[in-house]
Short mmCIF file of C-alpha atoms in Angstrom, two decimals:
data_model
loop_
_atom_site.label_atom_id
_atom_site.label_comp_id
_atom_site.label_asym_id
_atom_site.label_seq_id
_atom_site.Cartn_x
_atom_site.Cartn_y
_atom_site.Cartn_z
CA MET A 1 1.27 -27.53 11.55
CA GLU A 2 -2.34 -27.30 12.49
CA ALA A 3 -4.55 -30.47 12.34
CA ARG A 4 -7.28 -28.58 10.45
CA TYR A 5 -5.18 -28.73 7.27
CA ARG A 6 -5.07 -32.58 7.28
CA THR A 7 -7.93 -33.14 5.01
CA VAL A 8 -6.53 -34.59 1.78
CA PRO A 9 -6.98 -38.38 1.29
CA GLU A 10 -3.87 -40.49 1.02
CA SER A 11 -4.79 -41.60 -2.65
CA ARG A 12 -4.73 -37.85 -3.64
CA LEU A 13 -1.39 -37.11 -1.83
CA LEU A 14 0.15 -40.05 -3.57
CA ASP A 15 -0.97 -38.57 -6.95
CA VAL A 16 0.91 -35.37 -6.01
CA LEU A 17 4.01 -37.25 -5.08
CA LEU A 18 3.88 -39.38 -8.35
CA LEU A 19 4.05 -36.25 -10.47
CA GLY A 20 6.93 -34.72 -8.63
CA GLY A 21 8.90 -37.87 -8.31
CA TRP A 22 7.90 -40.15 -11.13
CA ALA A 23 6.86 -38.05 -14.25
CA PHE A 24 9.03 -40.08 -16.78
CA GLU A 25 8.10 -43.42 -15.29
CA LEU A 26 4.42 -42.63 -15.42
CA GLU A 27 4.80 -41.78 -19.06
CA SER A 28 6.57 -45.14 -19.77
CA GLY A 29 3.69 -47.16 -18.01
CA ARG A 30 5.52 -47.94 -14.79
CA HIS A 31 2.74 -46.55 -12.68
CA ALA A 32 2.51 -49.67 -10.42
CA ALA A 33 6.26 -49.72 -9.44
CA ALA A 34 6.16 -45.96 -8.92
CA LEU A 35 3.09 -46.13 -6.75
CA ALA A 36 4.61 -49.04 -4.56
CA SER A 37 7.87 -47.02 -4.14
CA THR A 38 5.92 -43.84 -3.18
CA GLN A 39 3.65 -45.74 -0.70
CA ALA A 40 6.91 -47.15 0.90
CA ALA A 41 8.41 -43.66 1.18
CA LEU A 42 5.24 -42.31 2.80
CA GLU A 43 5.24 -45.10 5.36
CA SER A 44 8.85 -44.27 6.10
CA TRP A 45 7.84 -40.62 6.78
CA ILE A 46 5.10 -41.73 9.06
CA ALA A 47 7.60 -43.83 10.97
CA LEU A 48 9.72 -40.66 11.48
CA GLY A 49 6.82 -38.67 12.73
CA LEU A 50 4.71 -37.45 9.95
CA PRO A 51 1.24 -36.95 11.45
CA TYR A 52 -2.10 -37.62 9.71
CA ALA A 53 -5.81 -37.67 10.59
CA ARG A 54 -8.44 -40.22 9.90
CA SER A 55 -11.62 -39.90 8.01
CA GLU A 56 -15.01 -41.31 9.20
CA ARG A 57 -14.34 -44.19 6.91
CA GLY A 58 -10.79 -44.72 8.49
CA GLU A 59 -8.80 -43.38 5.50
CA ARG A 60 -5.70 -41.50 6.38
CA LEU A 61 -5.90 -37.80 5.62
CA TYR A 62 -2.90 -35.38 5.18
CA ASP A 63 -1.83 -31.85 4.84
CA PRO A 64 0.11 -31.82 1.62
CA VAL A 65 2.19 -28.76 2.76
CA GLU A 66 3.18 -30.54 5.90
CA ALA A 67 3.89 -33.84 4.18
CA LEU A 68 5.98 -32.21 1.28
CA ASN A 69 7.93 -30.16 3.70
CA PHE A 70 8.50 -33.24 5.87
CA MET A 71 9.84 -35.06 2.79
CA LYS A 72 12.43 -32.35 2.29
CA TRP A 73 13.34 -32.16 6.05
CA ALA A 74 13.96 -35.97 5.90
CA GLY A 75 16.00 -35.62 2.82
CA LEU A 76 18.10 -32.81 4.17
CA LYS A 77 18.67 -34.67 7.37
CA GLY A 78 19.76 -37.88 5.59
CA LEU A 79 16.93 -39.91 7.04
CA ASP A 80 15.13 -40.67 3.67
CA ARG A 81 16.25 -40.52 -0.07
CA PHE A 82 12.94 -39.99 -1.75
CA TRP A 83 13.26 -36.22 -2.21
CA LEU A 84 16.92 -36.46 -3.40
CA GLU A 85 16.57 -39.42 -5.62
CA ARG A 86 13.02 -38.76 -6.97
CA TYR A 87 12.11 -35.04 -6.75
CA VAL A 88 15.55 -33.53 -7.28
CA GLY A 89 16.42 -36.28 -9.86
CA THR A 90 13.07 -35.75 -11.85
CA GLY A 91 13.44 -31.93 -11.63
CA ARG A 92 17.03 -32.07 -13.27
CA ALA A 93 15.88 -34.54 -15.88
CA LEU A 94 12.94 -32.16 -16.79
CA VAL A 95 15.47 -29.28 -16.98
CA CYS A 96 17.83 -31.22 -19.20
CA GLY A 97 15.00 -32.25 -21.59
CA TRP A 98 15.81 -29.25 -23.66
CA ALA A 99 19.38 -30.38 -24.16
CA ASP A 100 20.83 -33.28 -25.98
CA ARG A 101 22.38 -34.65 -22.94
CA ASP A 102 21.21 -35.50 -19.50
CA ASP A 103 24.49 -35.15 -17.33
CA GLY A 104 23.43 -32.00 -15.66
CA ALA A 105 25.71 -29.77 -17.75
CA CYS A 106 22.78 -28.47 -19.93
CA SER A 107 22.66 -24.80 -20.04
CA PRO A 108 19.89 -22.41 -21.16
CA ASP A 109 22.73 -20.20 -22.83
CA GLY A 110 22.69 -22.57 -25.75
CA TYR A 111 18.96 -22.59 -26.48
CA GLY A 112 17.35 -20.75 -29.42
CA ASP A 113 13.79 -19.67 -29.87
CA ALA A 114 11.20 -22.47 -30.00
CA ARG A 115 7.48 -22.70 -30.90
CA PHE A 116 5.12 -24.15 -28.37
CA HIS A 117 1.51 -25.28 -28.56
CA VAL A 118 -0.32 -25.26 -25.25
CA THR A 119 -3.89 -26.30 -24.37
CA LEU A 120 -5.31 -24.73 -21.24
CA GLN A 121 -8.74 -25.72 -19.69
CA ARG A 122 -9.94 -24.13 -16.61
CA THR A 123 -12.93 -25.76 -14.71
CA PHE A 124 -14.83 -23.52 -12.12
CA ASP A 125 -16.95 -25.05 -9.47
CA ILE A 126 -20.24 -23.00 -9.47
CA ARG A 127 -22.44 -25.21 -7.25
CA HIS A 128 -22.84 -22.20 -4.83
CA VAL A 129 -24.21 -20.01 -7.70
CA SER A 130 -28.01 -19.79 -8.37
CA PRO A 131 -28.79 -20.62 -12.06
CA GLY A 132 -29.15 -17.39 -14.15
CA THR A 133 -26.45 -15.59 -12.02
CA LYS A 134 -24.27 -13.39 -14.35
CA LEU A 135 -20.60 -14.41 -14.03
CA ARG A 136 -17.25 -13.18 -15.31
CA LEU A 137 -14.88 -15.99 -15.50
CA ARG A 138 -11.19 -15.50 -16.23
CA MET A 139 -8.20 -17.65 -17.04
CA PRO A 140 -4.57 -16.88 -17.92
CA VAL A 141 -3.08 -16.97 -21.46
CA PRO A 142 0.39 -16.05 -22.70
CA LEU A 143 1.49 -12.40 -22.05
CA SER A 144 3.67 -10.72 -24.66
CA THR A 145 7.09 -10.22 -23.00
CA ALA A 146 10.79 -10.63 -23.78
CA TYR A 147 10.24 -14.37 -23.09
CA VAL A 148 7.17 -14.82 -25.30
CA ARG A 149 6.12 -13.32 -28.68
CA ASP A 150 4.10 -14.16 -31.84
CA ILE A 151 1.16 -15.33 -29.73
CA ASP A 152 -1.89 -16.94 -31.33
CA ILE A 153 -4.88 -17.61 -29.06
CA LEU A 154 -8.06 -19.65 -29.95
CA PRO A 155 -10.58 -19.48 -27.09
CA LEU A 156 -12.40 -22.77 -26.37
CA VAL A 157 -15.86 -21.87 -24.91
CA PRO A 158 -18.78 -24.12 -25.68
CA PRO A 159 -21.31 -22.23 -27.73
CA GLU A 160 -24.23 -23.39 -25.54
CA LEU A 161 -22.90 -21.31 -22.86
CA ARG A 162 -23.72 -18.20 -24.95
CA ALA A 163 -20.69 -16.51 -23.47
CA ASP A 164 -19.36 -13.08 -24.27
CA VAL A 165 -15.58 -13.70 -24.72
CA MET A 166 -12.97 -11.15 -24.68
CA VAL A 167 -9.23 -12.06 -25.23
CA SER A 168 -6.57 -9.45 -24.02
CA ASP A 169 -2.91 -9.63 -23.32
CA GLY A 170 -2.43 -12.26 -20.56
CA ARG A 171 -5.98 -13.33 -19.96
CA ILE A 172 -9.39 -14.36 -21.36
CA ASP A 173 -12.69 -13.09 -19.91
CA ALA A 174 -16.01 -14.96 -20.35
CA ARG A 175 -19.25 -13.21 -19.29
CA LEU A 176 -22.11 -15.52 -19.09
CA ALA A 177 -25.03 -16.74 -17.04
CA ALA A 178 -24.68 -19.65 -14.69
CA GLY A 179 -26.60 -22.77 -15.79
CA GLY A 180 -27.76 -25.60 -13.70
CA GLY A 181 -24.80 -27.68 -13.63
CA PRO A 182 -22.03 -27.90 -10.81
CA THR A 183 -19.24 -26.65 -12.98
CA LEU A 184 -18.26 -24.48 -16.06
CA GLU A 185 -15.29 -24.81 -18.25
CA ILE A 186 -13.54 -22.42 -20.49
CA GLY A 187 -10.23 -22.97 -22.31
CA ALA A 188 -7.87 -21.94 -25.09
CA GLN A 189 -5.43 -23.39 -27.58
CA VAL A 190 -2.41 -21.10 -27.74
CA SER A 191 0.65 -21.07 -29.89
CA PHE A 192 3.79 -18.79 -29.31
CA ILE A 193 7.46 -18.50 -29.59
CA ALA A 194 9.41 -18.71 -26.41
CA THR A 195 13.01 -17.75 -25.67
CA PRO A 196 14.99 -18.17 -22.44
CA ARG A 197 16.68 -14.90 -23.45
CA PRO A 198 20.21 -16.10 -22.63
CA THR A 199 22.58 -13.71 -20.97
CA GLY A 200 24.81 -11.81 -23.42
CA THR A 201 22.40 -12.08 -26.55
CA VAL A 202 20.48 -8.83 -25.98
CA THR A 203 21.39 -5.13 -26.05
CA PRO A 204 19.48 -3.62 -23.31
CA ARG A 205 19.33 0.10 -22.29
CA ASP A 206 22.13 1.33 -20.03
CA ARG A 207 19.65 2.12 -17.36
CA LEU A 208 15.92 2.28 -16.80
CA ASP A 209 13.93 5.43 -17.23
CA PRO A 210 13.61 7.08 -13.85
CA ALA A 211 9.93 6.82 -13.79
CA GLU A 212 9.85 3.19 -14.56
CA ALA A 213 12.66 2.52 -12.08
CA ALA A 214 10.68 4.30 -9.49
CA PHE A 215 7.64 1.97 -10.19
CA TYR A 216 9.85 -1.05 -9.50
CA LEU A 217 11.23 0.37 -6.38
CA ARG A 218 7.84 0.98 -4.54
CA PRO A 219 8.23 -0.28 -0.92
CA ALA A 220 4.75 -1.80 -0.77
CA ASP A 221 3.52 -3.77 -3.65
CA GLY A 222 1.37 -6.78 -3.29
CA LEU A 223 3.63 -9.48 -1.50
CA VAL A 224 6.47 -7.17 -1.93
CA ARG A 225 6.96 -5.34 1.40
CA ILE A 226 10.13 -3.54 2.65
CA THR A 227 9.62 -3.80 6.36
CA PRO A 228 12.22 -2.57 8.91
CA ARG A 229 13.35 -6.21 9.21
CA ILE A 230 13.72 -6.66 5.47
CA GLN A 231 15.67 -3.40 5.19
CA THR A 232 17.95 -4.28 7.95
CA LEU A 233 18.64 -7.64 6.24
CA ALA A 234 19.29 -6.17 2.88
CA ASP A 235 21.72 -3.66 4.40
CA SER A 236 23.57 -6.46 6.33
CA LEU A 237 23.82 -8.77 3.30
CA ALA A 238 24.82 -6.08 0.83
CA GLY A 239 27.24 -4.27 3.16
CA PRO A 240 28.54 -0.96 2.34
CA ASP A 241 29.18 -1.83 -1.36
CA ASN A 242 26.60 -0.19 -3.63
CA ASP A 243 27.43 -2.64 -6.60
CA PRO A 244 23.93 -3.84 -7.64
CA TRP A 245 25.22 -7.19 -8.97
CA SER A 246 27.04 -7.92 -5.75
CA SER A 247 24.20 -7.12 -3.71
CA VAL A 248 21.80 -9.38 -5.83
CA ARG A 249 24.28 -12.30 -5.52
CA SER A 250 24.38 -11.85 -1.82
CA PHE A 251 20.56 -12.01 -1.69
CA TRP A 252 20.53 -15.10 -3.89
CA ASN A 253 23.13 -16.83 -1.73
CA TYR A 254 21.24 -15.97 1.54
CA MET A 255 18.01 -17.47 0.19
CA LEU A 256 19.80 -20.70 -0.90
CA ASP A 257 21.87 -21.17 2.18
CA GLU A 258 19.76 -19.85 5.13
CA LEU A 259 16.16 -20.66 4.05
CA THR A 260 14.22 -23.68 2.56
CA SER A 261 12.24 -23.76 -0.54
CA GLY A 262 8.93 -25.73 0.08
CA TRP A 263 5.20 -25.17 0.38
CA VAL A 264 3.34 -22.62 2.41
CA HIS A 265 -0.17 -22.02 3.76
CA TYR A 266 -1.13 -18.55 2.52
CA ASP A 267 -3.92 -18.11 5.20
CA GLN A 268 -0.84 -17.95 7.69
CA VAL A 269 1.05 -15.22 5.82
CA ASP A 270 0.69 -11.74 7.16
CA PRO A 271 -0.22 -9.73 4.06
CA HIS A 272 1.46 -6.69 5.59
CA ALA A 273 4.75 -8.39 6.15
CA PRO A 274 5.03 -11.56 3.99
CA GLY A 275 8.82 -11.52 3.98
CA ASP A 276 8.84 -11.31 7.71
CA CYS A 277 6.88 -14.53 7.85
CA VAL A 278 9.30 -16.26 5.63
CA LEU A 279 12.19 -15.30 7.76
CA GLU A 280 10.32 -16.41 10.93
CA SER A 281 9.42 -19.83 9.37
CA GLY A 282 12.42 -20.45 7.35
CA TRP A 283 10.27 -21.60 4.36
CA TYR A 284 9.25 -20.10 1.11
CA ASP A 285 7.54 -21.18 -1.98
CA CYS A 286 8.16 -19.93 -5.45
CA GLN A 287 5.98 -16.84 -5.07
CA LEU A 288 6.92 -15.84 -1.55
CA GLY A 289 10.63 -16.55 -2.29
CA SER A 290 10.52 -14.29 -5.31
CA ALA A 291 8.65 -11.56 -3.36
CA LEU A 292 11.30 -11.61 -0.55
CA PHE A 293 14.12 -11.50 -3.16
CA VAL A 294 12.47 -8.53 -4.88
CA SER A 295 11.84 -6.75 -1.46
CA LEU A 296 15.57 -7.13 -0.66
CA CYS A 297 16.61 -5.97 -4.04
CA ARG A 298 14.27 -2.90 -3.74
CA ALA A 299 15.54 -2.18 -0.26
CA ARG A 300 18.84 -1.53 -1.83
CA GLY A 301 17.57 0.59 -4.62
CA ILE A 302 17.65 -2.14 -7.25
CA PRO A 303 14.49 -2.32 -9.45
CA ALA A 304 13.02 -5.73 -9.25
CA ARG A 305 9.62 -7.54 -10.01
CA ILE A 306 7.80 -10.79 -9.99
CA ILE A 307 7.20 -12.91 -13.03
CA GLY A 308 4.38 -15.51 -13.11
CA GLY A 309 3.64 -18.24 -15.63
CA HIS A 310 4.22 -21.93 -16.29
CA PHE A 311 7.06 -24.30 -16.85
CA LEU A 312 6.95 -25.69 -20.25
CA TYR A 313 8.03 -29.18 -19.37
CA ARG A 314 5.98 -31.57 -21.44
CA LEU A 315 5.42 -34.10 -18.58
CA ALA A 316 5.10 -31.47 -15.86
CA PRO A 317 3.72 -28.03 -17.09
CA THR A 318 3.03 -26.61 -13.72
CA ASN A 319 2.55 -22.95 -12.82
CA HIS A 320 5.37 -21.11 -11.21
CA TYR A 321 6.70 -17.74 -10.17
CA TRP A 322 10.38 -16.24 -10.36
CA ALA A 323 11.94 -12.87 -9.98
CA GLU A 324 13.70 -10.37 -12.17
CA ALA A 325 16.31 -7.62 -11.12
CA TRP A 326 17.41 -4.80 -13.27
CA ILE A 327 21.15 -4.39 -13.64
CA ASP A 328 22.43 -1.44 -15.69
CA ARG A 329 23.88 -2.50 -18.99
CA GLN A 330 22.49 -6.15 -18.56
CA GLY A 331 18.81 -5.42 -18.44
CA TRP A 332 16.21 -7.51 -16.61
CA LEU A 333 17.83 -10.70 -15.29
CA PRO A 334 15.81 -13.62 -14.01
CA PHE A 335 16.43 -15.48 -10.84
CA ASP A 336 14.45 -18.68 -10.14
CA PHE A 337 14.65 -20.21 -6.77
CA VAL A 338 13.68 -23.63 -8.14
CA CYS A 339 17.50 -23.91 -8.04
CA TRP A 340 17.19 -24.64 -4.36
CA ASP A 341 15.67 -28.03 -5.24
CA LEU A 342 17.79 -28.59 -8.29
CA SER A 343 21.01 -28.05 -6.32
CA ALA A 344 19.80 -30.39 -3.36
CA GLY A 345 19.35 -27.38 -1.01
CA GLY A 346 22.10 -25.30 -2.51
CA ARG A 347 24.78 -27.97 -2.00
CA ASP A 348 25.39 -29.06 -5.38
CA LEU A 349 27.50 -26.36 -7.08
CA LYS A 350 26.71 -27.54 -10.58
CA TRP A 351 23.06 -26.80 -10.18
CA ARG A 352 23.14 -23.95 -7.62
CA ASP A 353 23.12 -20.96 -10.06
CA HIS A 354 21.54 -22.73 -13.05
CA PHE A 355 18.71 -20.24 -13.17
CA ALA A 356 20.58 -17.13 -11.76
CA GLY A 357 20.57 -14.51 -14.51
CA ARG A 358 18.93 -16.88 -17.10
CA ILE A 359 16.11 -19.40 -17.38
CA ASP A 360 14.80 -21.95 -19.83
CA TYR A 361 11.46 -21.88 -21.86
CA ARG A 362 8.47 -20.43 -19.99
CA MET A 363 5.07 -19.51 -20.70
CA VAL A 364 4.68 -16.02 -19.20
CA THR A 365 1.11 -14.99 -17.96
CA GLN A 366 1.94 -12.30 -15.37
CA CYS A 367 4.58 -9.51 -14.98
CA LEU A 368 3.61 -8.09 -11.50
CA PRO A 369 2.50 -5.51 -10.61
CA LYS A 370 1.64 -4.12 -14.05
CA SER A 371 0.22 -7.26 -15.76
CA PHE A 372 -1.77 -9.73 -13.78
CA THR A 373 -4.55 -12.25 -14.29
CA GLY A 374 -6.83 -10.81 -11.47
CA SER A 375 -9.87 -12.33 -9.97
CA ILE A 376 -10.71 -15.67 -11.49
CA GLY A 377 -14.57 -15.21 -11.06
CA VAL A 378 -15.54 -17.54 -8.27
CA PRO A 379 -14.92 -17.25 -4.46
CA MET A 380 -11.68 -18.46 -3.14
CA PRO A 381 -11.84 -20.50 0.12
CA ALA A 382 -10.07 -18.81 3.06
CA ALA A 383 -7.78 -21.76 3.29
CA TRP A 384 -6.86 -24.21 0.45
CA HIS A 385 -4.54 -26.83 -0.93
CA LEU A 386 -2.96 -26.57 -4.36
CA LEU A 387 -2.68 -30.17 -5.79
CA GLN A 388 -0.67 -30.69 -8.93
CA THR A 389 -1.23 -34.26 -10.48
CA CYS A 390 -0.57 -36.04 -13.70
CA SER A 391 -3.53 -36.01 -16.14
CA GLY A 392 -2.89 -37.97 -19.32
CA GLU A 393 -0.57 -35.96 -21.41
CA GLY A 394 -0.48 -32.95 -19.05
CA THR A 395 -1.05 -31.74 -15.50
CA ASP A 396 -4.07 -30.96 -13.48
CA ILE A 397 -3.57 -28.12 -11.03
CA SER A 398 -6.54 -28.10 -8.54
CA LEU A 399 -7.25 -25.57 -5.86
CA VAL A 400 -9.45 -27.14 -3.26
CA GLY A 401 -10.80 -25.84 -0.01
CA LEU A 402 -10.01 -27.59 3.31
CA ASP A 403 -13.60 -29.25 2.82
CA GLY A 404 -12.42 -30.89 -0.25
CA ARG A 405 -14.57 -28.71 -2.48
CA LEU A 406 -12.96 -27.60 -5.70
CA ALA A 407 -12.61 -23.89 -6.44
CA TYR A 408 -11.04 -24.32 -9.86
CA ARG A 409 -8.95 -26.77 -11.74
CA ASP A 410 -6.44 -26.05 -14.63
CA ARG A 411 -5.57 -28.72 -17.04
CA VAL A 412 -2.34 -27.84 -19.08
CA THR A 413 -0.78 -29.71 -21.91
CA VAL A 414 2.19 -28.67 -23.79
CA HIS A 415 3.63 -29.70 -27.16
CA SER A 416 6.91 -28.13 -28.41
CA GLY A 417 7.54 -27.48 -32.06
CA ALA A 418 10.50 -26.78 -34.02
CA ARG A 419 13.37 -24.49 -33.12
CA VAL A 420 13.08 -21.08 -34.75
CA ALA A 421 16.08 -20.09 -36.71
CA GLY A 422 17.57 -16.63 -36.58
CA PRO A 423 18.53 -14.16 -33.86
CA LEU A 424 16.40 -13.56 -30.78
CA HIS A 425 13.71 -10.84 -30.79
CA VAL A 426 13.01 -8.73 -27.76
#
């Protein structure tokens, strides 16, 4: 990694690690013990070779991508237990929070519909904007899909902003003039019914309409790019067999066995060949992993797309991406590469396929490429850090430049309601 990314203070990195590894302990008031253990883990990574910089005041500065990927590397090599015991363990506990047991055997197939109440607050940094400048600020809200229905949205925009607010499927737009303050905040209270849409409970069409299938087979589509390297890899993995399900499984297994799920600097990703960058580095995050999987599917004539949204885990409602592939007579099937972590790098068979063909409750905000949030309304830095930390009852998701300046921050809190009786609706 490059030294220019090492700009995040140690205290901030520790906050990121605490959410990922100690969400339940933080809720129960064990912050001091969790912090001490996390500090000890960080010191062990430094002893193993994790680099850092120094601020003018002498504080250690880190690249969170570098530090979190180092944590996984150390765990995979058996040099440190923090990732396995804390990150993997916490992730499994969050997933099992929907079930009545926590032995790892929980299955989304048994989940029914449930109502959720989510509060979203997005804070924009507008210090670079002159007072009176007209702005169009945007934030995501639930998108009506097979996963989400019966959506109620109450915008939360302070009246003194005198904003013109428009709510559409999947987003809120607020048109207003910049004031004199450094930040602006808009938000929403949303309520909806979510379903994991378990396999075998729907009656999909036998096959997609040809025009719709062609749309989800496009070779160049945002981060989805069928390059010669991707085409060769897809053909090699699928072999001569044209069975779509077998091909999809071969792509899934390749990504769990041959690549590593972690964090990525997007300014280092070639927009014309993002999948090639993943294959070169061996690392993908949830968005790039989903894009590579979709590219492999499309290279073999299997319609596929990327879904964006949020986990609905009360203690860690973070943003996330996963993939869907169309299989005739089964419909759109989800594939979520968070399974790489849940299965300890693909090695725990009990968790390896947990989200292959099924997921748990999610708040969907994007179905790419047709439905997307779009520009947020403030400039994005050329290079940035995405920091997810605990914030009271929910999570703060902050995007900051390498200079430490905030671009925007999302605060997300989730409360689940009663299970909804009756059959699933799609």
